[in-house]
Amino acid sequence: MTGQLPITTALSDSSGMERFETGSLPLMPGQRVRAKVLSHQPWGLLVAVAGYEEAGISASVDMIALYSRTAIGRDDLLALFPPVGSEIDAVVQQVRRSHPPVSVRLSILPADLECFTWPCEFCGERTVVSPGGDALVLDVRSNDGPGSLGIIAHRHCLAERIRPENGGERLRVLGLGRG
């Protein structure tokens, strides 16, 4: 075994975080989930995503950010907070794996539960992230250490950025997830 590192060394760093955390990989923006409300905070809710309670994943619903575009007052906003201990339907907005613990931001807006959209990181226009939509979620990782970043983009915006002579990859990007 000369010149090879043991797998445990190659997959973790000095902070103890696995180099490529895998427990949260099934969670993707646009995915509907169930969550249990753990506590109320001044800005929103701390929740546990069903099926990920033991994975060390921090999850939240930023009620102020969700309802900041509406003209409701503080008392009306607080009335929208689901009770502690209740189970709620939510949609994954973002999954942050840049440092431990993994942080998941959820939305409980009815419109997002119906059809979740997010700005494309390339063009800035909104793209449908819900199943059947026109978005792709890119998982960006570094070869230098732990953590990753999720980027949401239109299929065509990503395909346009692939070199023209690499037409096969362009076609694969346009066809990902489409039967």
CSV table of C-alpha atoms in Angstrom, one decimal:
chain,number,residue,atom,x,y,z
A,1,MET,CA,0.0,0.0,0.0
A,2,THR,CA,2.8,2.4,-0.6
A,3,GLY,CA,1.8,5.9,-1.5
A,4,GLN,CA,-1.9,5.5,-0.7
A,5,LEU,CA,-3.8,7.2,2.1
A,6,PRO,CA,-6.3,5.3,4.2
A,7,ILE,CA,-9.8,6.2,3.3
A,8,THR,CA,-10.6,7.8,6.6
A,9,THR,CA,-7.8,10.3,6.2
A,10,ALA,CA,-8.8,11.1,2.6
A,11,LEU,CA,-12.5,11.7,3.5
A,12,SER,CA,-12.1,13.8,6.6
A,13,ASP,CA,-10.2,16.9,7.7
A,14,SER,CA,-8.8,18.2,11.0
A,15,SER,CA,-12.2,19.7,12.0
A,16,GLY,CA,-13.8,16.3,12.0
A,17,MET,CA,-16.1,17.1,9.1
A,18,GLU,CA,-16.3,14.6,6.4
A,19,ARG,CA,-14.7,16.0,3.3
A,20,PHE,CA,-17.8,15.3,1.3
A,21,GLU,CA,-20.7,15.2,3.7
A,22,THR,CA,-23.2,12.7,2.3
A,23,GLY,CA,-26.1,12.5,4.9
A,24,SER,CA,-27.8,15.6,3.4
A,25,LEU,CA,-27.3,14.8,-0.3
A,26,PRO,CA,-30.8,13.5,-0.8
A,27,LEU,CA,-32.1,17.0,0.2
A,28,MET,CA,-32.4,19.3,-2.8
A,29,PRO,CA,-33.9,22.7,-3.4
A,30,GLY,CA,-37.5,22.3,-4.7
A,31,GLN,CA,-38.1,19.0,-2.8
A,32,ARG,CA,-41.1,18.8,-0.5
A,33,VAL,CA,-40.5,17.6,3.0
A,34,ARG,CA,-42.3,17.3,6.3
A,35,ALA,CA,-40.8,19.0,9.3
A,36,LYS,CA,-41.5,19.2,13.0
A,37,VAL,CA,-41.4,22.7,14.7
A,38,LEU,CA,-38.9,22.6,17.5
A,39,SER,CA,-39.0,26.2,18.6
A,40,HIS,CA,-40.0,29.8,17.8
A,41,GLN,CA,-37.2,32.4,17.3
A,42,PRO,CA,-37.6,36.1,16.7
A,43,TRP,CA,-36.9,35.6,13.0
A,44,GLY,CA,-38.8,32.3,12.5
A,45,LEU,CA,-38.7,28.6,13.3
A,46,LEU,CA,-36.2,26.0,14.1
A,47,VAL,CA,-37.4,22.7,12.7
A,48,ALA,CA,-36.3,19.0,12.3
A,49,VAL,CA,-36.7,17.6,8.8
A,50,ALA,CA,-38.5,14.2,8.9
A,51,GLY,CA,-36.0,11.4,8.2
A,52,TYR,CA,-32.9,13.6,9.0
A,53,GLU,CA,-33.3,14.0,12.8
A,54,GLU,CA,-30.2,11.9,13.5
A,55,ALA,CA,-28.0,13.4,10.7
A,56,GLY,CA,-26.9,16.5,12.5
A,57,ILE,CA,-28.7,18.8,10.1
A,58,SER,CA,-29.8,22.2,11.2
A,59,ALA,CA,-33.1,23.3,9.6
A,60,SER,CA,-35.1,26.6,9.8
A,61,VAL,CA,-37.9,28.6,8.3
A,62,ASP,CA,-37.1,32.3,8.1
A,63,MET,CA,-40.6,33.7,8.5
A,64,ILE,CA,-39.4,37.3,8.3
A,65,ALA,CA,-37.7,36.7,4.9
A,66,LEU,CA,-40.7,34.7,3.6
A,67,TYR,CA,-43.3,37.3,4.6
A,68,SER,CA,-41.3,40.5,4.2
A,69,ARG,CA,-42.9,41.3,0.9
A,70,THR,CA,-46.4,41.4,2.4
A,71,ALA,CA,-47.8,44.3,4.3
A,72,ILE,CA,-48.6,42.4,7.5
A,73,GLY,CA,-47.8,43.6,11.0
A,74,ARG,CA,-45.8,41.9,13.7
A,75,ASP,CA,-48.8,40.4,15.4
A,76,ASP,CA,-50.2,39.0,12.1
A,77,LEU,CA,-46.8,37.5,11.3
A,78,LEU,CA,-46.6,35.8,14.7
A,79,ALA,CA,-50.0,34.4,14.2
A,80,LEU,CA,-48.6,32.6,11.1
A,81,PHE,CA,-46.0,30.7,13.2
A,82,PRO,CA,-47.1,27.0,13.4
A,83,PRO,CA,-47.3,25.8,17.1
A,84,VAL,CA,-44.2,24.2,18.6
A,85,GLY,CA,-44.4,20.4,18.2
A,86,SER,CA,-46.6,20.5,15.1
A,87,GLU,CA,-45.7,18.9,11.8
A,88,ILE,CA,-45.7,21.1,8.7
A,89,ASP,CA,-45.3,20.7,4.9
A,90,ALA,CA,-42.3,22.6,3.6
A,91,VAL,CA,-40.1,22.9,0.5
A,92,VAL,CA,-36.3,23.0,0.6
A,93,GLN,CA,-35.0,26.5,-0.4
A,94,GLN,CA,-31.3,26.0,0.2
A,95,VAL,CA,-28.9,23.4,1.5
A,96,ARG,CA,-25.7,24.9,2.8
A,97,ARG,CA,-22.8,22.4,3.2
A,98,SER,CA,-20.0,24.9,3.4
A,99,HIS,CA,-19.2,24.1,7.0
A,100,PRO,CA,-20.7,22.0,9.8
A,101,PRO,CA,-23.5,21.6,10.6
A,102,VAL,CA,-25.3,21.3,7.3
A,103,SER,CA,-27.9,24.0,7.3
A,104,VAL,CA,-31.3,23.7,5.4
A,105,ARG,CA,-33.5,26.6,4.8
A,106,LEU,CA,-37.2,25.8,4.2
A,107,SER,CA,-40.2,27.7,2.9
A,108,ILE,CA,-43.8,27.1,4.0
A,109,LEU,CA,-45.4,29.6,1.6
A,110,PRO,CA,-48.3,28.0,-0.2
A,111,ALA,CA,-47.1,29.3,-3.6
A,112,ASP,CA,-43.6,27.7,-3.0
A,113,LEU,CA,-45.3,24.4,-2.0
A,114,GLU,CA,-47.2,24.5,-5.3
A,115,CYS,CA,-44.3,25.5,-7.5
A,116,PHE,CA,-40.9,26.6,-6.1
A,117,THR,CA,-38.8,29.1,-8.1
A,118,TRP,CA,-35.4,30.6,-7.4
A,119,PRO,CA,-33.2,33.1,-9.3
A,120,CYS,CA,-30.8,31.5,-11.8
A,121,GLU,CA,-27.2,32.1,-10.6
A,122,PHE,CA,-26.2,32.9,-14.2
A,123,CYS,CA,-28.9,35.2,-15.6
A,124,GLY,CA,-30.8,36.2,-12.5
A,125,GLU,CA,-34.2,35.3,-13.9
A,126,ARG,CA,-36.4,32.9,-11.8
A,127,THR,CA,-36.3,29.2,-12.7
A,128,VAL,CA,-38.7,26.5,-11.6
A,129,VAL,CA,-36.9,24.2,-9.2
A,130,SER,CA,-39.9,22.0,-8.4
A,131,PRO,CA,-39.9,18.5,-10.1
A,132,GLY,CA,-40.6,18.9,-13.8
A,133,GLY,CA,-39.1,22.4,-13.8
A,134,ASP,CA,-36.4,23.9,-16.0
A,135,ALA,CA,-33.7,24.2,-13.2
A,136,LEU,CA,-30.6,22.2,-12.4
A,137,VAL,CA,-29.0,22.1,-9.0
A,138,LEU,CA,-25.2,22.1,-9.2
A,139,ASP,CA,-23.2,20.8,-6.3
A,140,VAL,CA,-19.8,22.6,-6.3
A,141,ARG,CA,-17.0,21.1,-4.4
A,142,SER,CA,-13.3,21.9,-3.9
A,143,ASN,CA,-10.5,19.4,-4.1
A,144,ASP,CA,-8.8,21.4,-1.2
A,145,GLY,CA,-11.1,20.5,1.7
A,146,PRO,CA,-14.6,19.9,3.1
A,147,GLY,CA,-17.8,21.6,2.2
A,148,SER,CA,-19.8,22.2,-0.9
A,149,LEU,CA,-22.1,24.8,-2.4
A,150,GLY,CA,-25.4,24.4,-4.2
A,151,ILE,CA,-26.0,26.6,-7.2
A,152,ILE,CA,-29.3,26.8,-9.1
A,153,ALA,CA,-29.4,27.5,-12.8
A,154,HIS,CA,-31.6,27.2,-15.9
A,155,ARG,CA,-30.7,24.2,-18.0
A,156,HIS,CA,-30.1,26.5,-21.0
A,157,CYS,CA,-27.9,28.9,-19.0
A,158,LEU,CA,-25.6,26.1,-18.0
A,159,ALA,CA,-25.6,24.5,-21.4
A,160,GLU,CA,-24.6,27.9,-23.0
A,161,ARG,CA,-21.5,28.0,-20.8
A,162,ILE,CA,-20.2,24.7,-21.9
A,163,ARG,CA,-17.7,25.0,-24.8
A,164,PRO,CA,-19.4,24.6,-28.2
A,165,GLU,CA,-17.1,21.8,-29.2
A,166,ASN,CA,-18.3,19.8,-26.3
A,167,GLY,CA,-21.8,19.3,-27.8
A,168,GLY,CA,-22.4,15.9,-26.0
A,169,GLU,CA,-22.1,17.5,-22.6
A,170,ARG,CA,-24.4,20.3,-23.7
A,171,LEU,CA,-27.0,17.8,-24.8
A,172,ARG,CA,-26.7,15.8,-21.5
A,173,VAL,CA,-27.2,19.0,-19.5
A,174,LEU,CA,-30.4,19.8,-21.4
A,175,GLY,CA,-31.7,16.2,-20.9
A,176,LEU,CA,-30.8,15.6,-17.2
A,177,GLY,CA,-33.7,14.2,-15.3
A,178,ARG,CA,-36.0,14.1,-18.3
A,179,GLY,CA,-36.7,10.4,-18.8
